[in-house]
mmCIF file of C-alpha atoms and ligand atoms in Angstrom:
data_model
loop_
_atom_site.group_PDB
_atom_site.id
_atom_site.type_symbol
_atom_site.label_atom_id
_atom_site.label_comp_id
_atom_site.label_asym_id
_atom_site.label_seq_id
_atom_site.Cartn_x
_atom_site.Cartn_y
_atom_site.Cartn_z
ATOM 1 C CA MET A 1 -0.409 0.505 0.100
ATOM 2 C CA ARG A 2 1.689 3.416 -0.357
ATOM 3 C CA PHE A 3 0.317 7.506 0.327
ATOM 4 C CA LEU A 4 1.494 10.309 -1.431
ATOM 5 C CA THR A 5 -0.127 13.907 0.206
ATOM 6 C CA ALA A 6 -0.010 17.640 -0.702
ATOM 7 C CA GLY A 7 -1.466 20.607 0.089
ATOM 8 C CA GLU A 8 -0.273 23.727 1.702
ATOM 9 C CA SER A 9 0.043 25.075 5.594
ATOM 10 C CA HIS A 10 -2.527 28.571 4.225
ATOM 11 C CA GLY A 11 -2.998 27.184 0.624
ATOM 12 C CA PRO A 12 -7.184 25.856 0.559
ATOM 13 C CA GLN A 13 -6.560 22.019 0.831
ATOM 14 C CA LEU A 14 -4.811 18.866 2.333
ATOM 15 C CA THR A 15 -4.757 16.544 0.177
ATOM 16 C CA ALA A 16 -4.495 12.509 0.100
ATOM 17 C CA ILE A 17 -4.243 9.740 -3.153
ATOM 18 C CA ILE A 18 -3.987 5.915 -0.805
ATOM 19 C CA GLU A 19 -3.573 3.212 -3.378
ATOM 20 C CA GLY A 20 -3.213 -0.977 -2.476
ATOM 21 C CA LEU A 21 -6.240 -1.058 -0.201
ATOM 22 C CA PRO A 22 -8.600 -3.908 -0.600
ATOM 23 C CA SER A 23 -12.261 -3.776 -1.629
ATOM 24 C CA GLU A 24 -15.366 -4.634 0.531
ATOM 25 C CA LEU A 25 -13.660 -2.613 3.216
ATOM 26 C CA GLU A 26 -16.852 -1.098 5.467
ATOM 27 C CA LEU A 27 -15.423 3.075 5.848
ATOM 28 C CA ASP A 28 -17.104 4.981 8.342
ATOM 29 C CA LEU A 29 -16.702 9.158 7.431
ATOM 30 C CA SER A 30 -17.243 9.721 11.321
ATOM 31 C CA GLU A 31 -14.320 8.277 12.264
ATOM 32 C CA ILE A 32 -11.894 9.707 10.431
ATOM 33 C CA ASN A 33 -13.678 12.847 11.347
ATOM 34 C CA LYS A 34 -13.823 11.907 15.214
ATOM 35 C CA GLU A 35 -10.013 11.278 14.170
ATOM 36 C CA LEU A 36 -9.131 14.663 13.214
ATOM 37 C CA LYS A 37 -11.015 16.206 15.707
ATOM 38 C CA ARG A 38 -8.902 14.386 18.741
ATOM 39 C CA ARG A 39 -5.611 16.330 16.320
ATOM 40 C CA GLN A 40 -7.371 19.538 16.612
ATOM 41 C CA GLY A 41 -7.316 19.877 20.695
ATOM 42 C CA GLY A 42 -4.629 19.526 23.241
ATOM 43 C CA TYR A 43 -3.735 22.108 25.553
ATOM 44 C CA GLY A 44 -0.902 24.489 23.566
ATOM 45 C CA ARG A 45 -2.593 25.052 20.782
ATOM 46 C CA GLY A 46 -2.243 28.530 18.824
ATOM 47 C CA ARG A 47 -5.573 30.448 17.604
ATOM 48 C CA ARG A 48 -5.297 28.609 14.143
ATOM 49 C CA MET A 49 -6.952 25.752 15.519
ATOM 50 C CA LYS A 50 -10.112 28.318 16.050
ATOM 51 C CA ILE A 51 -10.019 28.878 12.863
ATOM 52 C CA GLU A 52 -10.310 25.277 11.077
ATOM 53 C CA SER A 53 -12.678 22.682 12.080
ATOM 54 C CA ASP A 54 -11.492 20.134 10.501
ATOM 55 C CA HIS A 55 -13.876 17.044 8.072
ATOM 56 C CA VAL A 56 -12.603 14.896 5.470
ATOM 57 C CA GLN A 57 -14.399 14.697 2.542
ATOM 58 C CA ILE A 58 -14.118 10.920 0.159
ATOM 59 C CA LEU A 59 -14.162 12.252 -3.378
ATOM 60 C CA SER A 60 -13.152 8.347 -4.550
ATOM 61 C CA GLY A 61 -12.834 4.724 -3.926
ATOM 62 C CA VAL A 62 -15.986 4.244 -1.828
ATOM 63 C CA ARG A 63 -18.995 3.648 -3.354
ATOM 64 C CA HIS A 64 -22.050 3.081 -0.752
ATOM 65 C CA GLY A 65 -19.722 3.298 2.791
ATOM 66 C CA LYS A 66 -17.467 0.491 1.089
ATOM 67 C CA THR A 67 -14.303 0.962 -0.604
ATOM 68 C CA THR A 68 -13.816 -0.310 -4.171
ATOM 69 C CA GLY A 69 -10.325 -1.103 -4.668
ATOM 70 C CA ALA A 70 -9.542 1.636 -6.684
ATOM 71 C CA PRO A 71 -7.514 4.290 -5.029
ATOM 72 C CA ILE A 72 -9.036 6.342 -2.595
ATOM 73 C CA VAL A 73 -8.655 10.312 -2.762
ATOM 74 C CA LEU A 74 -9.010 12.141 0.638
ATOM 75 C CA VAL A 75 -9.483 15.892 0.893
ATOM 76 C CA VAL A 76 -9.075 18.217 3.914
ATOM 77 C CA GLU A 77 -10.169 21.828 3.804
ATOM 78 C CA ASN A 78 -7.611 24.842 4.796
ATOM 79 C CA ARG A 79 -10.652 27.460 6.437
ATOM 80 C CA ASP A 80 -7.729 29.526 7.050
ATOM 81 C CA TRP A 81 -7.152 29.746 2.928
ATOM 82 C CA ALA A 82 -9.985 33.090 2.563
ATOM 83 C CA HIS A 83 -7.360 34.723 4.626
ATOM 84 C CA TRP A 84 -3.976 34.069 2.647
ATOM 85 C CA GLN A 85 -6.072 33.939 -1.363
ATOM 86 C CA ASP A 86 -3.749 36.560 -2.499
ATOM 87 C CA ILE A 87 -0.610 35.236 -0.969
ATOM 88 C CA MET A 88 -0.996 31.647 -1.323
ATOM 89 C CA SER A 89 -2.561 32.185 -5.032
ATOM 90 C CA VAL A 90 -1.257 30.202 -7.441
ATOM 91 C CA GLU A 91 -1.349 32.682 -10.409
ATOM 92 C CA PRO A 92 1.371 35.766 -10.518
ATOM 93 C CA PRO A 93 0.961 38.028 -8.582
ATOM 94 C CA ASP A 94 0.369 41.890 -10.115
ATOM 95 C CA GLN A 95 2.968 43.055 -8.636
ATOM 96 C CA PRO A 96 5.713 40.973 -7.403
ATOM 97 C CA SER A 97 6.819 43.691 -4.905
ATOM 98 C CA GLU A 98 2.944 43.580 -3.596
ATOM 99 C CA VAL A 99 3.536 40.316 -2.397
ATOM 100 C CA LYS A 100 2.697 40.135 1.233
ATOM 101 C CA LYS A 101 4.266 38.109 4.192
ATOM 102 C CA LYS A 102 7.981 37.508 2.358
ATOM 103 C CA VAL A 103 9.457 35.165 4.558
ATOM 104 C CA THR A 104 14.025 36.601 4.656
ATOM 105 C CA LYS A 105 14.347 35.760 7.805
ATOM 106 C CA PRO A 106 15.195 32.166 8.421
ATOM 107 C CA ARG A 107 13.904 30.511 11.763
ATOM 108 C CA PRO A 108 16.588 28.494 12.929
ATOM 109 C CA GLY A 109 15.665 24.660 13.835
ATOM 110 C CA HIS A 110 12.721 24.799 10.712
ATOM 111 C CA ALA A 111 13.361 23.717 6.998
ATOM 112 C CA ASP A 112 13.418 27.528 6.080
ATOM 113 C CA LEU A 113 16.607 28.295 5.232
ATOM 114 C CA ASN A 114 18.308 24.920 4.028
ATOM 115 C CA GLY A 115 14.138 24.709 1.915
ATOM 116 C CA GLY A 116 15.477 28.228 0.285
ATOM 117 C CA ILE A 117 19.471 27.124 -0.386
ATOM 118 C CA LYS A 118 18.086 23.637 -1.764
ATOM 119 C CA TYR A 119 14.817 24.704 -3.952
ATOM 120 C CA ASN A 120 15.966 28.408 -4.220
ATOM 121 C CA HIS A 121 13.489 30.678 -2.478
ATOM 122 C CA ARG A 122 14.574 33.477 -1.727
ATOM 123 C CA ASP A 123 10.642 33.742 -0.004
ATOM 124 C CA MET A 124 11.420 30.918 1.858
ATOM 125 C CA ARG A 125 7.426 31.097 2.368
ATOM 126 C CA ASN A 126 7.087 28.227 -0.084
ATOM 127 C CA VAL A 127 9.401 25.927 1.895
ATOM 128 C CA LEU A 128 7.158 26.943 5.467
ATOM 129 C CA GLU A 129 4.063 26.728 3.841
ATOM 130 C CA ARG A 130 4.850 22.639 3.155
ATOM 131 C CA SER A 131 7.080 22.214 5.666
ATOM 132 C CA SER A 132 4.341 23.008 8.726
ATOM 133 C CA ALA A 133 2.818 20.518 10.216
ATOM 134 C CA ARG A 134 -0.657 21.469 9.281
ATOM 135 C CA GLU A 135 -0.275 18.401 6.890
ATOM 136 C CA THR A 136 -0.380 16.075 9.697
ATOM 137 C CA ALA A 137 -3.924 16.354 9.362
ATOM 138 C CA ILE A 138 -4.441 15.024 5.822
ATOM 139 C CA ARG A 139 -1.871 12.127 7.750
ATOM 140 C CA VAL A 140 -4.232 11.257 10.655
ATOM 141 C CA ALA A 141 -7.491 10.784 7.686
ATOM 142 C CA ILE A 142 -4.660 8.484 6.496
ATOM 143 C CA GLY A 143 -4.218 6.940 9.787
ATOM 144 C CA ALA A 144 -7.809 7.139 10.369
ATOM 145 C CA VAL A 145 -8.607 5.262 7.466
ATOM 146 C CA ALA A 146 -5.657 2.310 8.094
ATOM 147 C CA LYS A 147 -6.994 1.860 11.629
ATOM 148 C CA GLN A 148 -10.692 0.519 10.353
ATOM 149 C CA PHE A 149 -9.037 -1.825 8.688
ATOM 150 C CA LEU A 150 -6.889 -2.751 11.352
ATOM 151 C CA LYS A 151 -9.964 -3.545 13.290
ATOM 152 C CA MET A 152 -11.055 -6.123 10.588
ATOM 153 C CA PHE A 153 -8.389 -8.024 11.713
ATOM 154 C CA GLY A 154 -8.039 -7.522 15.654
ATOM 155 C CA ILE A 155 -5.831 -5.090 16.159
ATOM 156 C CA ASP A 156 -5.935 -0.876 18.271
ATOM 157 C CA ILE A 157 -4.182 1.109 18.667
ATOM 158 C CA ALA A 158 -4.137 3.303 21.639
ATOM 159 C CA GLY A 159 -1.647 6.564 22.405
ATOM 160 C CA ARG A 160 -0.424 9.196 25.542
ATOM 161 C CA VAL A 161 2.223 11.481 26.369
ATOM 162 C CA THR A 162 4.164 10.673 29.600
ATOM 163 C CA GLU A 163 6.288 13.942 28.971
ATOM 164 C CA ILE A 164 5.987 17.957 28.154
ATOM 165 C CA GLY A 165 9.143 19.947 28.570
ATOM 166 C CA GLY A 166 9.971 17.832 31.838
ATOM 167 C CA VAL A 167 7.721 16.820 33.704
ATOM 168 C CA LYS A 168 6.635 13.590 33.148
ATOM 169 C CA ASP A 169 3.527 10.824 33.721
ATOM 170 C CA GLU A 170 5.393 7.917 35.219
ATOM 171 C CA THR A 171 1.928 6.644 35.575
ATOM 172 C CA PRO A 172 2.578 2.307 33.844
ATOM 173 C CA LEU A 173 1.082 1.410 30.920
ATOM 174 C CA PRO A 174 -2.139 0.446 31.793
ATOM 175 C CA ALA A 175 -2.863 -3.669 30.277
ATOM 176 C CA SER A 176 -6.980 -2.130 28.510
ATOM 177 C CA LEU A 177 -6.479 0.797 25.325
ATOM 178 C CA GLU A 178 -9.460 1.731 26.424
ATOM 179 C CA GLU A 179 -8.327 2.654 30.057
ATOM 180 C CA ILE A 180 -6.182 4.628 27.625
ATOM 181 C CA LYS A 181 -8.449 5.922 25.311
ATOM 182 C CA GLN A 182 -11.223 7.318 28.156
ATOM 183 C CA VAL A 183 -8.486 8.435 30.643
ATOM 184 C CA THR A 184 -6.471 10.364 27.826
ATOM 185 C CA GLU A 185 -9.552 11.814 25.888
ATOM 186 C CA ALA A 186 -10.366 13.452 29.414
ATOM 187 C CA SER A 187 -7.244 15.092 29.397
ATOM 188 C CA PRO A 188 -6.108 18.672 28.300
ATOM 189 C CA VAL A 189 -2.628 17.031 27.287
ATOM 190 C CA ARG A 190 -3.633 13.407 27.098
ATOM 191 C CA CYS A 191 -1.773 11.673 29.480
ATOM 192 C CA LEU A 192 -3.156 9.607 32.154
ATOM 193 C CA ASP A 193 -1.817 10.906 35.478
ATOM 194 C CA GLN A 194 -4.110 14.071 35.914
ATOM 195 C CA GLU A 195 -1.783 15.677 38.376
ATOM 196 C CA ALA A 196 0.970 15.240 35.879
ATOM 197 C CA GLY A 197 -0.886 16.976 33.407
ATOM 198 C CA ARG A 198 -1.636 19.576 35.954
ATOM 199 C CA ARG A 199 1.645 20.307 35.851
ATOM 200 C CA MET A 200 3.001 19.988 32.573
ATOM 201 C CA MET A 201 -0.190 22.866 31.703
ATOM 202 C CA GLU A 202 1.556 24.904 33.955
ATOM 203 C CA ALA A 203 4.590 24.052 32.328
ATOM 204 C CA ILE A 204 3.235 25.156 28.879
ATOM 205 C CA ASP A 205 1.425 28.103 30.325
ATOM 206 C CA GLN A 206 5.200 29.001 31.991
ATOM 207 C CA ALA A 207 7.127 28.945 28.194
ATOM 208 C CA LYS A 208 4.242 30.715 26.833
ATOM 209 C CA LYS A 209 4.766 34.052 29.551
ATOM 210 C CA ASN A 210 8.173 33.866 28.117
ATOM 211 C CA GLY A 211 7.487 33.511 24.490
ATOM 212 C CA ASP A 212 8.668 29.930 24.294
ATOM 213 C CA SER A 213 8.130 26.313 22.608
ATOM 214 C CA LEU A 214 8.436 23.457 24.829
ATOM 215 C CA GLY A 215 8.404 19.553 23.328
ATOM 216 C CA GLY A 216 8.134 16.609 24.557
ATOM 217 C CA ILE A 217 7.594 12.581 24.186
ATOM 218 C CA VAL A 218 4.389 10.435 23.726
ATOM 219 C CA GLU A 219 4.163 6.685 23.602
ATOM 220 C CA VAL A 220 1.967 4.335 21.419
ATOM 221 C CA VAL A 221 0.782 0.970 21.585
ATOM 222 C CA ALA A 222 -0.988 -1.375 19.281
ATOM 223 C CA GLN A 223 -2.340 -4.252 20.465
ATOM 224 C CA GLY A 224 -3.470 -7.840 18.875
ATOM 225 C CA ALA A 225 -1.210 -7.601 16.405
ATOM 226 C CA PRO A 226 -0.030 -11.495 15.171
ATOM 227 C CA ILE A 227 3.278 -12.739 15.551
ATOM 228 C CA GLY A 228 5.685 -12.587 12.261
ATOM 229 C CA LEU A 229 3.738 -8.867 11.103
ATOM 230 C CA GLY A 230 7.406 -7.782 9.506
ATOM 231 C CA SER A 231 10.304 -9.799 8.146
ATOM 232 C CA HIS A 232 14.039 -10.276 9.607
ATOM 233 C CA VAL A 233 14.672 -11.577 5.488
ATOM 234 C CA HIS A 234 15.926 -8.122 4.462
ATOM 235 C CA TYR A 235 16.552 -4.558 6.005
ATOM 236 C CA ASP A 236 13.790 -2.451 3.961
ATOM 237 C CA ARG A 237 11.082 -5.424 5.437
ATOM 238 C CA LYS A 238 11.652 -5.388 9.230
ATOM 239 C CA LEU A 239 8.476 -3.194 10.666
ATOM 240 C CA ASP A 240 10.177 -1.724 13.283
ATOM 241 C CA GLY A 241 12.316 0.011 11.083
ATOM 242 C CA LYS A 242 9.535 0.962 9.211
ATOM 243 C CA ILE A 243 8.058 2.082 12.337
ATOM 244 C CA ALA A 244 10.808 4.155 13.837
ATOM 245 C CA GLY A 245 11.107 5.904 10.148
ATOM 246 C CA ALA A 246 7.703 6.403 10.419
ATOM 247 C CA VAL A 247 7.449 8.074 13.609
ATOM 248 C CA MET A 248 10.687 10.078 12.481
ATOM 249 C CA SER A 249 8.883 11.336 9.745
ATOM 250 C CA ILE A 250 6.607 13.096 12.191
ATOM 251 C CA ASN A 251 7.015 17.423 11.500
ATOM 252 C CA ALA A 252 9.938 17.715 15.096
ATOM 253 C CA PHE A 253 9.831 14.517 15.563
ATOM 254 C CA LYS A 254 13.701 13.599 16.608
ATOM 255 C CA GLY A 255 13.739 9.767 18.115
ATOM 256 C CA VAL A 256 12.665 6.916 18.650
ATOM 257 C CA GLU A 257 12.470 3.722 21.401
ATOM 258 C CA PHE A 258 10.660 0.263 21.260
ATOM 259 C CA GLY A 259 9.753 -0.901 24.555
ATOM 260 C CA LEU A 260 12.926 -0.394 28.141
ATOM 261 C CA GLY A 261 14.415 1.773 24.311
ATOM 262 C CA PHE A 262 17.598 3.855 25.604
ATOM 263 C CA GLU A 263 16.962 2.138 29.378
ATOM 264 C CA MET A 264 18.407 -1.531 27.936
ATOM 265 C CA ALA A 265 21.888 0.451 27.254
ATOM 266 C CA HIS A 266 21.664 -0.193 31.649
ATOM 267 C CA ARG A 267 20.571 -3.795 31.814
ATOM 268 C CA PRO A 268 21.694 -6.780 31.043
ATOM 269 C CA GLY A 269 20.509 -8.985 28.759
ATOM 270 C CA SER A 270 18.630 -10.994 31.541
ATOM 271 C CA GLU A 271 17.171 -8.157 32.488
ATOM 272 C CA VAL A 272 16.052 -7.340 28.732
ATOM 273 C CA HIS A 273 14.818 -9.670 27.036
ATOM 274 C CA ASP A 274 11.674 -11.553 27.084
ATOM 275 C CA GLU A 275 11.082 -15.325 28.369
ATOM 276 C CA ILE A 276 8.844 -17.322 25.949
ATOM 277 C CA LEU A 277 6.046 -19.386 27.414
ATOM 278 C CA TRP A 278 2.874 -21.484 25.889
ATOM 279 C CA THR A 279 -0.765 -22.526 27.688
ATOM 280 C CA ARG A 280 -4.016 -23.534 26.272
ATOM 281 C CA ASP A 281 -4.917 -20.631 25.875
ATOM 282 C CA GLN A 282 -3.350 -18.086 24.159
ATOM 283 C CA GLY A 283 -0.246 -20.245 22.163
ATOM 284 C CA TYR A 284 2.876 -19.355 22.687
ATOM 285 C CA THR A 285 3.681 -15.962 24.710
ATOM 286 C CA ARG A 286 5.530 -13.795 26.962
ATOM 287 C CA ARG A 287 6.871 -13.405 30.728
ATOM 288 C CA THR A 288 7.339 -9.582 29.540
ATOM 289 C CA ASN A 289 7.877 -7.023 27.282
ATOM 290 C CA ARG A 290 10.397 -5.174 27.367
ATOM 291 C CA LEU A 291 10.668 -5.111 24.114
ATOM 292 C CA GLY A 292 7.784 -3.445 23.077
ATOM 293 C CA GLY A 293 6.840 -6.298 20.608
ATOM 294 C CA PHE A 294 9.519 -6.744 18.549
ATOM 295 C CA GLU A 295 12.065 -9.185 17.713
ATOM 296 C CA GLY A 296 13.705 -10.262 14.291
ATOM 297 C CA GLY A 297 12.347 -6.341 12.590
ATOM 298 C CA MET A 298 8.930 -8.806 13.397
ATOM 299 C CA THR A 299 6.105 -8.856 15.407
ATOM 300 C CA ASN A 300 6.160 -11.279 18.256
ATOM 301 C CA GLY A 301 2.759 -11.277 19.253
ATOM 302 C CA MET A 302 3.145 -8.619 22.665
ATOM 303 C CA PRO A 303 1.705 -5.335 22.009
ATOM 304 C CA ILE A 304 3.709 -2.582 20.218
ATOM 305 C CA VAL A 305 5.311 0.259 22.375
ATOM 306 C CA VAL A 306 6.401 3.143 21.063
ATOM 307 C CA ARG A 307 7.741 6.221 21.928
ATOM 308 C CA GLY A 308 8.496 9.305 19.773
ATOM 309 C CA VAL A 309 10.454 13.025 21.406
ATOM 310 C CA MET A 310 9.057 15.973 19.828
ATOM 311 C CA LYS A 311 11.120 19.155 19.741
ATOM 312 C CA PRO A 312 10.117 21.546 21.064
ATOM 313 C CA ILE A 313 8.029 23.818 18.064
ATOM 314 C CA PRO A 314 11.296 26.273 16.426
ATOM 315 C CA THR A 315 8.452 28.934 15.485
ATOM 316 C CA LEU A 316 9.436 31.246 18.963
ATOM 317 C CA TYR A 317 7.574 34.524 20.019
ATOM 318 C CA LYS A 318 10.364 35.891 21.640
ATOM 319 C CA PRO A 319 13.114 34.125 18.480
ATOM 320 C CA LEU A 320 16.388 33.214 17.859
ATOM 321 C CA GLN A 321 19.170 35.268 16.300
ATOM 322 C CA SER A 322 18.782 34.710 12.918
ATOM 323 C CA VAL A 323 20.227 36.893 9.445
ATOM 324 C CA ASP A 324 18.156 38.034 6.853
ATOM 325 C CA ILE A 325 18.734 36.324 3.230
ATOM 326 C CA ASN A 326 18.916 39.947 1.494
ATOM 327 C CA THR A 327 21.283 41.716 4.129
ATOM 328 C CA LYS A 328 22.554 39.363 5.445
ATOM 329 C CA GLU A 329 22.944 41.176 8.543
ATOM 330 C CA PRO A 330 21.860 39.263 12.141
ATOM 331 C CA PHE A 331 18.440 39.683 12.858
ATOM 332 C CA SER A 332 15.355 37.798 14.635
ATOM 333 C CA ALA A 333 13.885 34.816 13.262
ATOM 334 C CA SER A 334 10.815 35.607 11.598
ATOM 335 C CA ILE A 335 8.011 35.908 14.000
ATOM 336 C CA GLU A 336 4.523 33.346 12.551
ATOM 337 C CA ARG A 337 1.617 32.671 14.613
ATOM 338 C CA SER A 338 2.453 29.169 16.608
ATOM 339 C CA ASP A 339 1.513 26.454 18.792
ATOM 340 C CA ASN A 340 3.619 27.347 22.269
ATOM 341 C CA CYS A 341 3.217 23.582 22.818
ATOM 342 C CA ALA A 342 1.585 20.676 20.295
ATOM 343 C CA VAL A 343 3.342 17.122 21.655
ATOM 344 C CA PRO A 344 -0.871 16.441 22.735
ATOM 345 C CA ALA A 345 -1.809 16.250 18.537
ATOM 346 C CA ALA A 346 1.621 15.012 18.127
ATOM 347 C CA SER A 347 0.380 11.690 20.317
ATOM 348 C CA VAL A 348 -2.785 11.399 17.764
ATOM 349 C CA VAL A 349 -0.602 11.812 14.693
ATOM 350 C CA CYS A 350 2.123 8.705 16.215
ATOM 351 C CA GLU A 351 -1.347 7.238 16.627
ATOM 352 C CA ALA A 352 -1.480 7.326 12.606
ATOM 353 C CA VAL A 353 0.846 6.713 11.569
ATOM 354 C CA VAL A 354 1.680 3.742 12.843
ATOM 355 C CA ALA A 355 -1.362 2.613 11.875
ATOM 356 C CA TRP A 356 -0.849 2.597 8.693
ATOM 357 C CA GLU A 357 2.928 0.925 8.742
ATOM 358 C CA LEU A 358 1.140 -1.138 10.842
ATOM 359 C CA ALA A 359 -1.725 -1.791 7.805
ATOM 360 C CA ASP A 360 0.620 -1.875 4.627
ATOM 361 C CA SER A 361 2.213 -4.972 7.054
ATOM 362 C CA VAL A 362 -1.252 -6.291 7.637
ATOM 363 C CA SER A 363 -1.900 -6.091 4.099
ATOM 364 C CA GLU A 364 1.488 -7.453 2.754
ATOM 365 C CA LYS A 365 1.360 -10.325 5.070
ATOM 366 C CA PHE A 366 -2.276 -11.691 4.718
ATOM 367 C CA GLY A 367 -2.087 -9.642 0.957
ATOM 368 C CA GLY A 368 -5.428 -10.337 -1.378
ATOM 369 C CA ASP A 369 -7.960 -7.155 -3.843
ATOM 370 C CA CYS A 370 -10.660 -7.744 -1.170
ATOM 371 C CA MET A 371 -11.201 -8.517 2.294
ATOM 372 C CA THR A 372 -12.879 -11.919 1.839
ATOM 373 C CA ASP A 373 -9.577 -12.799 0.483
ATOM 374 C CA MET A 374 -7.812 -10.993 3.914
ATOM 375 C CA LEU A 375 -9.864 -12.074 6.234
ATOM 376 C CA ALA A 376 -9.822 -16.233 4.828
ATOM 377 C CA ASN A 377 -5.691 -15.528 4.926
ATOM 378 C CA PHE A 378 -6.005 -14.282 8.557
ATOM 379 C CA LYS A 379 -8.022 -17.060 9.659
ATOM 380 C CA ALA A 380 -5.507 -19.828 8.198
ATOM 381 C CA TYR A 381 -2.665 -18.473 9.280
ATOM 382 C CA GLN A 382 -3.741 -17.792 12.893
ATOM 383 C CA LYS A 383 -4.946 -21.170 12.986
ATOM 384 C CA ARG A 384 -1.456 -22.420 11.893
ATOM 385 C CA ALA A 385 0.543 -20.844 13.810
ATOM 386 C CA LYS A 386 -1.906 -21.870 17.063
ATOM 387 C CA ALA A 387 -0.960 -24.986 16.027
ATOM 388 C CA PHE A 388 3.113 -24.427 15.650
HETATM 389 C C1 EPS B 401 2.367 25.327 12.105
HETATM 390 C C2 EPS B 401 1.752 26.292 12.288
HETATM 391 C C3 EPS B 401 0.699 26.990 12.681
HETATM 392 C C4 EPS B 401 -0.228 25.830 13.730
HETATM 393 C C5 EPS B 401 0.227 24.531 12.268
HETATM 394 C C6 EPS B 401 2.003 24.197 12.353
HETATM 395 O O1 EPS B 401 -0.208 27.760 11.964
HETATM 396 P P1 EPS B 401 -0.457 28.636 12.056
HETATM 397 O O2 EPS B 401 0.687 29.248 10.999
HETATM 398 O O3 EPS B 401 -1.596 28.893 10.326
HETATM 399 O O4 EPS B 401 -0.732 29.647 13.174
HETATM 400 O O5 EPS B 401 -1.290 25.886 13.630
HETATM 401 O O6 EPS B 401 -0.523 23.600 12.715
HETATM 402 C C7 EPS B 401 -1.789 23.281 11.873
HETATM 403 C C8 EPS B 401 -2.355 24.019 11.693
HETATM 404 C C9 EPS B 401 -2.494 21.936 12.570
HETATM 405 O O7 EPS B 401 -3.381 22.328 11.999
HETATM 406 O O8 EPS B 401 -1.906 21.023 13.078
HETATM 407 C C10 EPS B 401 3.868 24.928 11.390
HETATM 408 O O9 EPS B 401 4.608 26.395 11.446
HETATM 409 O O10 EPS B 401 4.268 23.900 11.532
#
């Protein structure tokens, strides 16, 4: 399966084309919209989210509530475009000098300068518009489709925030995804511990007062994946590698870990690996899940636990020093309206990208053009794996 996205932050819309989903998958539009709404929320968002009210339109590949097997086109409109039509117009302006909101002072930490040099854009708005995390809205819509596909195979996903600006939520991961979903949905910072959540919000308020921004850590859990998604046989078929790449592709993400993650560096092997058990009910299982659901690039039947770290948003109201590319003089970087913390929203995005990679691996393993064939393949595999 594959997808492409297109769209600028202040252009008319975000678009995705998804290819390779089987026919006969029931798609519930309201479920996609629910995911879009989850991503829009979260403490620390800026004024833009008061303008947008993200809703998906499906323009092809679905008929009478079910996929047809043809490419699926998803669209999410940018309401804010109404205010940017001249600045973002496809047609050239009458007078190039009239173009407003040109970006000539690149923001440290953003794509502005590198993209400007690479693509030869002296108005770095051309870079900013596409590198903006607005693009994650359409990726959440794609992930919501993937989640509905995964549900047919008994796979479910939840996410939470474990840290913002140094404030940690050390609540152990609950076994029940429903519990994670319910509690995080009620938290403005999408964490499990209310007290930690309160302190995270204080930290966000403080950063805002200082004209600063905060990053953090999000954790995503997927339950129900069968043993053997991904493969050990080649580097680019290792599913943990693909998921790591997908998490790192989220705007502002700078690191990924599975299970105990970097903590493994401090422990001997006997305190890292997960002992194998067999029971009549469950078949093969593990005493612990320290490896986060992966061995040899393949799922091992335990919950997948992946964490990603998001750097603080580089658009600051108290801007850092930069250089104006026209004068080469030192300057404060451009001030653009922005969020001052988007970690809660990023946890929803992280769920979405993990969902897509898992859906792709399920499609590869149980390949078929329609859900009927895929589910038959899945059942046959489950039976064989249980008897192994
Ligand atoms: C973003 C800057 C802000 C965010 C935006 C990402 O947008 P604006 O420049 O319009 O104020 O609100 O995020 C979204 C629009 C979104 O949907 O998440 C950036 O520079 O990355």
